[in-house]
Structure formats: structure tokens, C-alpha cells
Coordinates of C-alpha atoms in Angstrom, one line a residue:
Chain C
X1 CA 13.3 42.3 50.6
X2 CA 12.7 41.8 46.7
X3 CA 14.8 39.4 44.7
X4 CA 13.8 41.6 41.6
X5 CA 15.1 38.7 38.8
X6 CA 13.4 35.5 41.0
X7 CA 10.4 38.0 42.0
X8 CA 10.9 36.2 45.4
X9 CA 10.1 38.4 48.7
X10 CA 11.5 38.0 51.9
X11 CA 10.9 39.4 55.7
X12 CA 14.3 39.5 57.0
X13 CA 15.6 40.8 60.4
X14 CA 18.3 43.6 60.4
X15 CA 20.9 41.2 60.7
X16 CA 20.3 39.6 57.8
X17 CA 19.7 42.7 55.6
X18 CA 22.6 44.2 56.9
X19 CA 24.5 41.7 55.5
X20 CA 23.3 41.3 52.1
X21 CA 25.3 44.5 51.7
X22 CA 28.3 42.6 51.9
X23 CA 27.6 39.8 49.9
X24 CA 28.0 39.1 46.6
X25 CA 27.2 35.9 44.3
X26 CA 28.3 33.3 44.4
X27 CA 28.6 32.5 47.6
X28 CA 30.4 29.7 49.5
X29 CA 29.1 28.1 51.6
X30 CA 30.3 28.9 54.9
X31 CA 30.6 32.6 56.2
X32 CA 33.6 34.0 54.8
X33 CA 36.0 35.6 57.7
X34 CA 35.5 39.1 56.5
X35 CA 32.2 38.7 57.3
X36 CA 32.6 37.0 60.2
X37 CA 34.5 40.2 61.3
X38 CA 32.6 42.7 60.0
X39 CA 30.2 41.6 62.2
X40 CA 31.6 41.3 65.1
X41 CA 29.4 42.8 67.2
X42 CA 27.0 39.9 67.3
X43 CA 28.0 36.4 68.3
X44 CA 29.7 34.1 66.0
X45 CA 27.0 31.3 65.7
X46 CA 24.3 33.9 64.9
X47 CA 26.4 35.4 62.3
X48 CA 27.0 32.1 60.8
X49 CA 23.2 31.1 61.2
X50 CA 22.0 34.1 59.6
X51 CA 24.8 33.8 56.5
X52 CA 23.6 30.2 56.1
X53 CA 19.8 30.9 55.6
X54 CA 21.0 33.5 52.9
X55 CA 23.1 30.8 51.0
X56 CA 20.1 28.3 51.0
X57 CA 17.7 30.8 49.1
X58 CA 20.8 31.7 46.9
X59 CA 21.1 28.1 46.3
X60 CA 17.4 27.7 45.6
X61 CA 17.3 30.9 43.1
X62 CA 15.6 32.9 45.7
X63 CA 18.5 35.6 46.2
X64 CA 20.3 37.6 43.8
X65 CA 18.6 35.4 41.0
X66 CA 20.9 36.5 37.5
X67 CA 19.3 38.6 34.9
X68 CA 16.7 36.4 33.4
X69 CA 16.9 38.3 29.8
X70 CA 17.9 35.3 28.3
X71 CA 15.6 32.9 28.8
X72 CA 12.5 35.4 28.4
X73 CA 13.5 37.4 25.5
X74 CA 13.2 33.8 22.7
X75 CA 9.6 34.0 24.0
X76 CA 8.4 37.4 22.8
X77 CA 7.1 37.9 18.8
X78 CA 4.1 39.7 17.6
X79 CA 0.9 38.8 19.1
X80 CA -2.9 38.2 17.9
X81 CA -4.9 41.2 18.7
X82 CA -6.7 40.7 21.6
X83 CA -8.2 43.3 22.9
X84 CA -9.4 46.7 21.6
X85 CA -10.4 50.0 23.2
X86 CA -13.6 51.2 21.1
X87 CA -13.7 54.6 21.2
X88 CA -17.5 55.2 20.3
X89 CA -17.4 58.9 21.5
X90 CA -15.3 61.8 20.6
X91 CA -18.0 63.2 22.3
X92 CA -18.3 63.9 26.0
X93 CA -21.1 65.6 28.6
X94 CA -18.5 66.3 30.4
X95 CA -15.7 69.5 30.6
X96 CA -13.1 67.6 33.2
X97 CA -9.8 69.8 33.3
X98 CA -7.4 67.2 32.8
X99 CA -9.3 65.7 30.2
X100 CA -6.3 63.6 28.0
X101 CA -8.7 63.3 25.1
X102 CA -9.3 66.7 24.4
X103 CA -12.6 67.5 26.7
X104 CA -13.6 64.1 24.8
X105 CA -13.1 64.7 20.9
X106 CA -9.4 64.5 20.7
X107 CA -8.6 67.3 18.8
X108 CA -10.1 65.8 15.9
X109 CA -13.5 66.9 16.4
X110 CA -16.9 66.0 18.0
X111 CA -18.4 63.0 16.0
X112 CA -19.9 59.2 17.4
X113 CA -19.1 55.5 15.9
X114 CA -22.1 54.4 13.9
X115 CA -23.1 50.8 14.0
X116 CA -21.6 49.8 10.3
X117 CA -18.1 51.4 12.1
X118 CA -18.7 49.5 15.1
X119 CA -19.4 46.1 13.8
X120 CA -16.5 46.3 11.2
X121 CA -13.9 47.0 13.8
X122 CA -15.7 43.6 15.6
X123 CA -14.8 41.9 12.0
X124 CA -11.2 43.4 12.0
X125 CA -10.7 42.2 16.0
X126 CA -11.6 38.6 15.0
X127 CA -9.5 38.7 12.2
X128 CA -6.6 40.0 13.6
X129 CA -6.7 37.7 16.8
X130 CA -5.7 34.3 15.1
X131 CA -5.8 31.6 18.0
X132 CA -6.7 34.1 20.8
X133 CA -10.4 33.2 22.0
X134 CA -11.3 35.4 24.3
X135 CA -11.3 39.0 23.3
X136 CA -11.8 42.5 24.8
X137 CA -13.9 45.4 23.8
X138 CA -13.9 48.3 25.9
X139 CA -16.4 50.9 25.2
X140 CA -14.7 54.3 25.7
X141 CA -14.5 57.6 24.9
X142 CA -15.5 60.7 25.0
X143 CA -18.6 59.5 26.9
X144 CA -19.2 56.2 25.6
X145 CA -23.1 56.8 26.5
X146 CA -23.6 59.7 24.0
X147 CA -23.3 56.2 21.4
X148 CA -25.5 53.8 23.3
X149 CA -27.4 52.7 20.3
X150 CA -24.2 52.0 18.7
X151 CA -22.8 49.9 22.0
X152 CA -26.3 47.7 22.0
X153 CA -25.1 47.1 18.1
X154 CA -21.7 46.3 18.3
X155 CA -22.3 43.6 21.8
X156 CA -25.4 42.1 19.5
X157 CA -23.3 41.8 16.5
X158 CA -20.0 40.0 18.4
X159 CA -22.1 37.6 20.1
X160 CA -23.7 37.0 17.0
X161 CA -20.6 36.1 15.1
X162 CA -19.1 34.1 18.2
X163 CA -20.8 30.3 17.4
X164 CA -19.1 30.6 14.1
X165 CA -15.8 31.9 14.9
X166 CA -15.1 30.3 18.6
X167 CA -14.5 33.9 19.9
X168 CA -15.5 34.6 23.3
X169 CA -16.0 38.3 24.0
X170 CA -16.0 40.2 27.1
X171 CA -17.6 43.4 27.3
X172 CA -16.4 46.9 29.6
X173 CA -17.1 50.2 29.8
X174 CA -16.1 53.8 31.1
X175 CA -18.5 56.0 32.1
X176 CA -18.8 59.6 33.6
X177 CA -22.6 58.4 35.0
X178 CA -24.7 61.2 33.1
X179 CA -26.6 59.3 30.5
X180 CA -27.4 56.5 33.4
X181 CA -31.1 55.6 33.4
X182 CA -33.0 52.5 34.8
X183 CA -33.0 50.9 31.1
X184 CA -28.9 51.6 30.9
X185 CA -27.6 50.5 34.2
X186 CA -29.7 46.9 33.8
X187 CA -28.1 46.9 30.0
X188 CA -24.6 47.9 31.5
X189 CA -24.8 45.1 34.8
X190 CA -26.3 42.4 32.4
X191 CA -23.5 42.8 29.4
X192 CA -20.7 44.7 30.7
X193 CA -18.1 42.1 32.7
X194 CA -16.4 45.0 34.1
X195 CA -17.8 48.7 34.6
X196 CA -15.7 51.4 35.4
X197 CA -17.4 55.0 36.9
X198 CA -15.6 57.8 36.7
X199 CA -15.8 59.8 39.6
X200 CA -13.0 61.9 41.9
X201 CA -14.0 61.0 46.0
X202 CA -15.6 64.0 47.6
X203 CA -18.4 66.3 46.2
X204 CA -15.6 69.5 46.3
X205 CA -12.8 67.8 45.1
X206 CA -14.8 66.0 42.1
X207 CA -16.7 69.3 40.9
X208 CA -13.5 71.7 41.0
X209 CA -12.2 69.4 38.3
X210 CA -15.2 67.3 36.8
X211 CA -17.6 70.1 35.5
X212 CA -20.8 69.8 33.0
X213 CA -20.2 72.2 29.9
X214 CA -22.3 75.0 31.9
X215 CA -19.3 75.0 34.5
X216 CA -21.6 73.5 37.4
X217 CA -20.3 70.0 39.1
X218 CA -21.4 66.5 38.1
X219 CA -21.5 64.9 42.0
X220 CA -24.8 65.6 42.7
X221 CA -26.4 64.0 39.1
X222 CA -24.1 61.4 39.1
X223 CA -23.7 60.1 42.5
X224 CA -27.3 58.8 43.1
X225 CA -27.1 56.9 39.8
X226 CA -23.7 54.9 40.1
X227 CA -25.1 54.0 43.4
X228 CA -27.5 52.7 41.9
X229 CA -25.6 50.6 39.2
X230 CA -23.7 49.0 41.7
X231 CA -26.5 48.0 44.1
X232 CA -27.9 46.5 41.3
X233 CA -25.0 45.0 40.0
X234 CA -24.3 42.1 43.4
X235 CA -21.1 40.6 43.1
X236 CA -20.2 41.6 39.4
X237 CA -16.8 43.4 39.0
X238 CA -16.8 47.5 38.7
X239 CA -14.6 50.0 39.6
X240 CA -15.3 53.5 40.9
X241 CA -12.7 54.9 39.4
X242 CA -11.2 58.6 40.3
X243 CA -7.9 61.0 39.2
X244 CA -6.0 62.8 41.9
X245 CA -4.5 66.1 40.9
X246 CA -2.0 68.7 42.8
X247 CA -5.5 70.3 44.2
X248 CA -6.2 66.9 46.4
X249 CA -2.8 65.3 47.4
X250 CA -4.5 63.9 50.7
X251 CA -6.3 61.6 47.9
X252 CA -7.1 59.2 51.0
X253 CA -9.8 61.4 52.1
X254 CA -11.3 60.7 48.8
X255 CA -11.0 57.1 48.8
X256 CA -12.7 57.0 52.0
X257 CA -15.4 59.0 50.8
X258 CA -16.0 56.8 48.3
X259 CA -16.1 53.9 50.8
X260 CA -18.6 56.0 52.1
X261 CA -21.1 56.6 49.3
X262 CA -21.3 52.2 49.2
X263 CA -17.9 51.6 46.5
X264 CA -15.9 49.1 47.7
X265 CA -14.1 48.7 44.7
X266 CA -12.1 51.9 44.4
X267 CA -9.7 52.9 42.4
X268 CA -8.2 56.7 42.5
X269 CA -4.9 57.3 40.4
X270 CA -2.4 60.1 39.6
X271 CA -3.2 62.8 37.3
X272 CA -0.7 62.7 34.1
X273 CA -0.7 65.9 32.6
X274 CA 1.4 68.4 31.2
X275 CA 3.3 70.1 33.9
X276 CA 2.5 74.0 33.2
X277 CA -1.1 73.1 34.2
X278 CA -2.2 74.2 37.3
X279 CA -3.7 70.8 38.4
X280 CA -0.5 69.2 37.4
X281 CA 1.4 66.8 39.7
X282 CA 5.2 67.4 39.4
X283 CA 8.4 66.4 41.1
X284 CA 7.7 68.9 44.3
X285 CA 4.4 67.3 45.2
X286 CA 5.9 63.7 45.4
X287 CA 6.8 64.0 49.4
X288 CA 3.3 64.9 50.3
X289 CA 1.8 62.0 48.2
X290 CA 3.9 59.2 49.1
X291 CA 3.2 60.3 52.5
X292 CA -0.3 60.1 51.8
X293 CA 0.2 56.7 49.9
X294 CA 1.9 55.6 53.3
X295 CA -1.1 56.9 55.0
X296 CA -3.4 55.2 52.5
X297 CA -1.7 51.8 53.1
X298 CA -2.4 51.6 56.3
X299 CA -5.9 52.3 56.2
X300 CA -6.2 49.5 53.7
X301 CA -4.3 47.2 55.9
X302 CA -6.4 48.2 58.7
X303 CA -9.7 47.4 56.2
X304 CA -7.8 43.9 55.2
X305 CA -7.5 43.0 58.5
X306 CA -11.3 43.6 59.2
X307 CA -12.2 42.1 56.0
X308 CA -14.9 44.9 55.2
X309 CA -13.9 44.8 51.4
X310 CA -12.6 47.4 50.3
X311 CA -10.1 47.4 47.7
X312 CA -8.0 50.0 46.3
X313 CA -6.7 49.0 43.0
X314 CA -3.3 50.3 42.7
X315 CA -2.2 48.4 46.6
X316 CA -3.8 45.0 44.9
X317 CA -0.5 42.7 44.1
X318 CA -0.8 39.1 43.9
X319 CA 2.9 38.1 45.1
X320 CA 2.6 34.4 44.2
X321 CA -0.4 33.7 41.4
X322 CA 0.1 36.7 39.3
X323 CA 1.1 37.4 35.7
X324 CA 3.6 34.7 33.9
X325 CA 6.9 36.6 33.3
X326 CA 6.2 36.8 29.7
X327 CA 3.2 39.1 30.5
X328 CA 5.0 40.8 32.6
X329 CA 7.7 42.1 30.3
X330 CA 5.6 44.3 27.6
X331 CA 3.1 45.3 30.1
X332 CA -0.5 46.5 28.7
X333 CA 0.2 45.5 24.9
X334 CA -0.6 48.5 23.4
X335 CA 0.1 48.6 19.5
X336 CA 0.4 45.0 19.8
X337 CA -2.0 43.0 21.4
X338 CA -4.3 45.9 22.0
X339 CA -5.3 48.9 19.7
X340 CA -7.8 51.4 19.8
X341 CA -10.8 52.4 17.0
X342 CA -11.3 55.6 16.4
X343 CA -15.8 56.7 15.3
X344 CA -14.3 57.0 12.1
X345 CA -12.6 53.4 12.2
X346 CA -8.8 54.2 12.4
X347 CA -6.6 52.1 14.3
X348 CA -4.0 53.7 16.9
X349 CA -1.8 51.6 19.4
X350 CA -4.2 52.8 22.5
X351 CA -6.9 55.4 23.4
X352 CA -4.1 57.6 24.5
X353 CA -2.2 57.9 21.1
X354 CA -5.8 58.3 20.0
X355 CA -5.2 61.8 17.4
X356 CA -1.5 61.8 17.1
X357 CA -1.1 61.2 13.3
X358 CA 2.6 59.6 13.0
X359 CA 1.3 56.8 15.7
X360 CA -2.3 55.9 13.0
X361 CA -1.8 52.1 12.4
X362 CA -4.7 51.4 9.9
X363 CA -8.0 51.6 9.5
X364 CA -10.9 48.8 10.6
X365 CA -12.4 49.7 6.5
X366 CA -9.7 48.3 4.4
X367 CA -8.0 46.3 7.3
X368 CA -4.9 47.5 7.4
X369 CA -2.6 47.4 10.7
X370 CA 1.2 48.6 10.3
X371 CA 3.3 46.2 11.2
X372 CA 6.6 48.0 11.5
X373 CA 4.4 49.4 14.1
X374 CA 3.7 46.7 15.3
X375 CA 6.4 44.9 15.7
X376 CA 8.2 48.2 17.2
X377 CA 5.5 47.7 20.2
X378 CA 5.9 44.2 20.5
X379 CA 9.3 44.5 20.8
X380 CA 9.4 47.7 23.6
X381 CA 10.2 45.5 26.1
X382 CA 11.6 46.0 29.9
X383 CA 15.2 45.1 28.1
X384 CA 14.7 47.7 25.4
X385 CA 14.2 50.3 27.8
X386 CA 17.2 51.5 29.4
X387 CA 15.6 52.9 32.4
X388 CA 13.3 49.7 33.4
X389 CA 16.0 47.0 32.9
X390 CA 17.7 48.6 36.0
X391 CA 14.7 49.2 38.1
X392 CA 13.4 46.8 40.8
X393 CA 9.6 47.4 39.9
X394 CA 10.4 46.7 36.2
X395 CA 8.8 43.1 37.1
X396 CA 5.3 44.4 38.5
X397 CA 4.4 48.1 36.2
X398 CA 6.2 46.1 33.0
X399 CA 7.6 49.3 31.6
X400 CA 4.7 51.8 32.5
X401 CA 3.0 53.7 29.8
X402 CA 3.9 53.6 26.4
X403 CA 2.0 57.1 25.5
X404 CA 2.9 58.5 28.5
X405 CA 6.3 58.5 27.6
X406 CA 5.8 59.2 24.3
X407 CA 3.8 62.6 25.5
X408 CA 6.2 63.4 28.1
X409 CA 9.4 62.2 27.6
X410 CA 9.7 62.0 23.8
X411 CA 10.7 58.5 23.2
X412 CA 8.1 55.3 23.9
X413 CA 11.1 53.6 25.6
X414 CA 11.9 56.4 27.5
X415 CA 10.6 56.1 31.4
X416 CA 8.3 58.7 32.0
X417 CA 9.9 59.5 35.6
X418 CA 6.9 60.9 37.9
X419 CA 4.8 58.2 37.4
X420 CA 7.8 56.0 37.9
X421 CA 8.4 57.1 41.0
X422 CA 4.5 56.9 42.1
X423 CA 4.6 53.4 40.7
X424 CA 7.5 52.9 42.7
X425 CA 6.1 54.2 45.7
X426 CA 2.8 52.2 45.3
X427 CA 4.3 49.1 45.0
X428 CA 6.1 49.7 47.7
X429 CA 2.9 50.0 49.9
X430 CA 1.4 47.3 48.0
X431 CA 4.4 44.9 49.0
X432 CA 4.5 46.0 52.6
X433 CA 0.4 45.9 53.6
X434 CA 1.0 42.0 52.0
X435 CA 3.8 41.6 55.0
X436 CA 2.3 43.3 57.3
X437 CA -1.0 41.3 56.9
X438 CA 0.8 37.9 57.1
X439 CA 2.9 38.9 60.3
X440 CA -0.6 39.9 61.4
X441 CA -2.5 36.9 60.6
X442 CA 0.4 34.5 62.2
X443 CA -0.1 36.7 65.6
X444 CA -3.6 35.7 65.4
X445 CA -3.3 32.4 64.4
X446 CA -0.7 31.7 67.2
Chain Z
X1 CA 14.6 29.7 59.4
X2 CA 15.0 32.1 62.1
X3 CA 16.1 35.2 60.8
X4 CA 13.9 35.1 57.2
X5 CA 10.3 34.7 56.5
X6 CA 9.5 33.9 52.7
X7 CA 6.6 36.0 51.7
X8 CA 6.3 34.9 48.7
X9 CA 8.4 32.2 46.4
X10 CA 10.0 33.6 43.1
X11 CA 8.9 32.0 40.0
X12 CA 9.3 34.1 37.5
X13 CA 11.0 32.1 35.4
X14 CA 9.5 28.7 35.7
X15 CA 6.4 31.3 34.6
X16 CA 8.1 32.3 31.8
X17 CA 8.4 28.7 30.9
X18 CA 5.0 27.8 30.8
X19 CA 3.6 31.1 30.5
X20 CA 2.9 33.3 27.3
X21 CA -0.6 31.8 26.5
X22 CA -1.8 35.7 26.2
X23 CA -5.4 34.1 27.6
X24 CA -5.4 37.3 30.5
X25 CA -6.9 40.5 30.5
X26 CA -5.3 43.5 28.5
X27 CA -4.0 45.2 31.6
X28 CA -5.1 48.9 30.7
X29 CA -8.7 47.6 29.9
X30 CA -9.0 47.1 33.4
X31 CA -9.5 50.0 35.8
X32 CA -6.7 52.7 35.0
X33 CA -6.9 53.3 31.0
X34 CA -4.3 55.8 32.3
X35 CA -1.3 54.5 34.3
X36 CA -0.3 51.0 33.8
X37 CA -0.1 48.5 36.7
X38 CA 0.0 44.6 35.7
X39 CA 1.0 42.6 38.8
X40 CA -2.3 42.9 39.9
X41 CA -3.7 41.1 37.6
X42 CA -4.8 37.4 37.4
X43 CA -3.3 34.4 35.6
X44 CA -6.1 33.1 33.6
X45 CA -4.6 29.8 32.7
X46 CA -4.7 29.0 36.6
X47 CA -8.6 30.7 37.1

């Protein structure tokens, strides 16, 4: 059970969850007679016993905690910029079918970031991120490879400028594994803090979807190449990361295939995309993947419970150590704390607004960032949207994402409702593989 | 207690209190860059 406004959870029997339908705070503390008789069927004492546990979290804020709006909302205001998605490709190697970005250029044609571009938008990140010492760049695309001279720039020019400024920067990148030599993967595992490989699960599902401009699959090229990477890399943080589409809704197979190439760190996710497409996930698919999410879960739990390592990213949930409730409430940042730089050095709220005009927010050039935009972000909140305030999970996917509602549902503080209800669902998983792991571990520790 | 086992203790808002510092990761920089998840995510203050 959740206490969505405390963020408390609790393993209660059926007794006790029965009743908290009947309650409502505040609550006295003895057992009111209606509920005393409305449960009549069990004896009086354990009625009573039951009740009282319930009024001692309500007492200590753990149960049916009010709406904390109040106290969180004096803390939000624009932001520094911290962190910004470099887009050094609208270029790609790559012809995936759900491609967001265009097949890579983003409808605005194929061109790469030169160095000058690239090390300006490092001079416009330090300027706009006032006290903020550690910052973000994420080499993207596109295929962020097709630029690598420009990436070897850029991470030579920010650590250059860091002595003088106090910044600390920290380095990722997203790659489809084409360009990968020997001299790339030791540049990538000594500079990049976090590496993410793009790459579906099994060798049929991955090339129906994630094809080379000739039409042929990348599996076999790329394969041998992020194993490779990650061998190399020893404990350092990467993600194989994959998309899931309406063509492989038993996505579990695929994260056990990539357990079984040597990833441990996996990560396979929802395809967003617009409905009419054939690959699409829409509303009728949802039974079969949140059975396959339930399916998933317990796979991991079993995995948890032999400690092999194996993660999956969307079922990782720190219950107790997580994000402070102010982070919590705008979620990624985007347009706020985080923008994205287009090769030709305009600014837009994230990669995925990349190319949609009315959303451009400046240019890295002549340093301009909207801030009617900005503050519009900062302020899309979980309260401003209608849809989150009222949702349990509003606490743990912090609004979902801005562009995706944008694209899908017209309006950035308007839910977009599929992934919603996969968030939903994950969570969900995520929450119960935590219980089930503690019950678990007190069995064995007994 | 017999009938309820805490998983975990809320503390949002005592988190809100001290929280804020904006020292953690972007969230979408992290593995998705498509779907947002943040409760996964660490507190850096406490790292």
C-alpha cells in the first residue's frame, strides 16, 4: 500500500486493507462502532488491534498524508542550466522505423556540429548554470559517432575551461555501435561516465526494426563491438539500452537475450509513436504487456534474489534514498534545467522538441534562452497538470514527458495516457519485486 | 505491528525541506532519453 502524499509503503494483511476503505482522516483514536460492526466477522480485539496500527502511522504522517502542494510549491523558481543534450548529429548510419528524430536529421536536414558550435554551446552551459557545479553533456543524435572529432573537441575544451570556472562536467553518450573501433570504445570507457548502446534484445526482433540504410540488420556488426565496450569498460556505468514495439510485446524474451550476450545493465522501454504506425503500441496492446511486465518482474526478482546482477532500468526504485520531493515534482527539467543544441547551435527545451519551430529557445551564438519559455517549463509542475495531481505515481514518473505530450496529446500539461498507464504498470512491478524481496530476505534471515 | 510491515518510511516532505540543491543527474540524460522515470534515480547530496 502507497501513502502517495508521505511516499510511505506498507505490506498490510487483508484485514487491514479492507479497512482503509472505511476510513477516513482524521481518525480517533479508538475503533469507531461502525467499524467495529462492519467487521464483524472477525473478533473484536483483532479488529481493534488492526485499527490501532492504522491510527499510529496516521499519527506519524505515514497514512493518508494531506496534499503536500503547499509546502513544495514556495520551493520551485527557474533553475541554472544544468544539463544539456548535444545533439552533434542530425546524421545517423542507421534507418530504425521508429526513429523520433526523423531517421536522425530531424526534418531539418542531414548536417554535423563543428567544433566552434560545440565549444560555444560548452561557453553558453557554463554561463547559464550560475551556482550549479556539476554539469551534463550528453552526446546525441543522429549517430553521435558520425561527429567524433567534434566530441574529442568539445570533452577537451570543457575540461579545459573547468580550473577557471569550478565546473565539473560529466560526459554520456548514445550510440547505435556502428562507428565502434578499438580507438573509440577506449575514448568512450575513459571519458564517457555513462554510455548508453542502442540495441532491441534478439537478433530478429532488433533487425525488423533497426536496419542500415541498405535495408540489411545492424545485430550482427554491432553486437560483437558493444561487447566489446563493455568488457572493457569493468565496473563503469552503461546501459544496453532497447525499444519494444507492438511487433515484440513478450519484450522479456529480449531482455533475457540481452542477459545473454554479457549486458547486465539493461534497459528496454516502450515505443512512443504515432498510433497509425504499424509498430505502434496503442491502448489494445496494454493487457499483453502488463502481462509481460508481470512476467518480467518476476524474472528480475528471481535474478535479485540470486544476486547475478542484472538490472532492468525501468523496475530500479529506491523506496527510501531517492530523489528529494522537489526533484520529484518537474521531473527531467527539460526547458529548464536541461536544453538541447542543435549542429547549427539552436537551443530547444530537449532532444525531442529538437525541429519543432514554436518550441526554439535561442541560440548558443548570440546566447539567447527564452525565458517566457522557460519559466513556462519550470513551472509545469505535477500541480499544474490536472491529470498528475490526482495520480498515485505522480511522486515517482514526476509528470512523464513533456514532448510526449506535446506530440500526442497537444498540450505539455496534458498526460500523454499510454505511457501513463505503462508507467503505472511499471511502477507497480517495481514496488512489488521491492516487497517481495524483503518478505524474502526475512524468510531467510529467520 | 502485527498486521503491517513498513517497507519503506515516507519522507517526502522532510525531503522537500532540505532538498532542491539540483546537484543530481538530469533524469532523461540517463538511460531512457524517451520515457521519463525519476525515482530511480540517486540523491547526490547523500552519495
Amino acid at each position: 500500500m502507497l501513502d502517495v502524499e508521505s511516499g510511505a509503503v506498507h505490506l498490510v494483511d487483508k484485514l487491514a486493507y479492507d479497512m482503509l476503505e472505511h476510513l477516513t482522516p482524521p481518525l480517533e483514536q479508538e475503533p469507531p462502532k461502525s467499524l467495529l460492526q462492519a467487521f464483524s466477522s472477525y473478533p473484536e480485539e483483532e479488529v481493534a488491534e488492526t485499527y490501532r496500527e492504522l491510527y499510529r502511522l496516521w499519527e506519524d504522517g505515514q497514512l493518508f498524508a494531506p496534499d503536500g502542494h503547499d509546502v513544495f510549491v514556495e520551493k520551485l523558481g527557474l533553475s541554472p542550466v544544468k544539463a544539456m543534450c548535444l545533439n552533434v548529429s542530425h546524421d545517423c548510419n542507421l534507418r530504425c522505423a521508429y526513429c523520433f528524430a526523423g531517421k536522425g536529421d530531424y526534418h531539418q536536414g542531414r548536417m554535423v556540429m563543428d567544433a566552434r558550435t560545440g565549444k560555444q554551446a560548452i561557453d553558453y552551459l557554463i554561463a547559464a548554470s550560475g551556482d550549479r557545479e556539476r554539469l551534463e553533456v550528453d552526446f546525441f543524435g543522429g549517430e553521435p559517432l558520425l561527429a567524433f572529432d567534434t566530441v574529442k573537441a568539445v570533452v577537451d575544451y570543457a575540461r579545459s575551461r573547468e580550473p577557471e570556472t569550478g565546473k565539473r562536467f560529466r560526459f554520456t553518450i548514445t550510440t547505435n555501435g556502428m562507428l565502434l573501433d578499438d580507438e573509440k570504445i577506449d575514448y568512450i570507457n575513459r571519458e564517457m561516465s555513462n554510455v548508453v548502446l542502442s540495441l532491441d534484445g534478439r537478433k530478429s526482433v532488433n533487425d525488423k526494426v533497426r536496419a542500415r540504410i541498405d535495408g540489411t540488420g545492424c545485430y550482427d556488426a554491432v553486437v560483437p563491438k558493444f561487447q566489446k565496450l563493455v568488457q572493457r569498460r569493468g565496473d563503469g556505468e552503461y546501459y544496453v539500452r532497447g525499444t519494444f514495439t507492438k511487433y515484440n510485446k513478450d519484450f522479456g524474451q529480449d531482455v533475457l537475450a540481452l542477459y545473454d550476450l554479457g549486458f547486465d545493465q539493461v534497459s528496454v522501454e516502450p515505443v512512443v509513436s504515432d498510433p497509425k504506425e504499424p509498430w505502434a503500441l496503442t491502448e489494445e496492446d496494454l493487457p499483453e504487456v502488463f502481462a509481460e511486465y508481470d512476467r518480467l518482474a518476476s524474472i528480475i526478482l528471481d535474478h535479485r534474489l540470486r544476486k547475478t546482477g542484472l538490472n532492468f532500468f525501468h523496475f530500479m526504485l529506491d523506496l527510501s534514498q531517492g530523489p528529494c520531493a522537489i526533484k520529484r515534482l518537474r521531473g527531467c527539467g527539460c526547458g529548464n534545467e536541461y536544453v538541447a543544441v542543435t549542429p547549427d547551435g539552436d537551443v530547444y527545451p530537449c532532444h525531442q522538441f529538437v525541429g519543432m519551430e514554436q518550441w526554439r529557445m535561442g541560440n548558443v551564438f548570440d546566447g539567447t534562452l527564452d525565458k517566457d519559455k522557460k519559466a513556462y517549463f519550470a513551472a509545469s509542475t505535477i500541480y499544474q497538470k490536472p491529470d498528475c495531481r490526482q495520480c498515485w505515481a505522480k511522486f515517482y514518473c514526476s509528470g512523464g514527458c513533456n514532448a510526449n505530450n506535446f506530440r500526442y496529446e497537444g498540450d505539455v500539461r496534458k498526460a500523454h495516457t499510454l505511457s501513463c498507464e505503462m508507467e503505472r504498470k511499471r511502477l507497480e512491478c517495481a514496488i512489488g519485486i521491492k516487497a517481495a524481496q524483503l518478505l524474502r530476505e526475512q524468510e531467510v534471515t529467520v | 505491528m502485527k498486521h503491517i510491515k513498513t517497507l519503506a518510511k515516507g519522507s517526502l516532505k522532510e525531503s522537500a525541506q532540505k532538498g532542491g540543491c539540483g546537484k543530481c543527474q538530469a533524469s532523461c540524460q540517463s538511460a531512457c532519453k524517451t520515457s521519463c522515470t525519476v525515482a530511480n534515480q540517486k540523491c547526490e547530496r547523500q552519495a
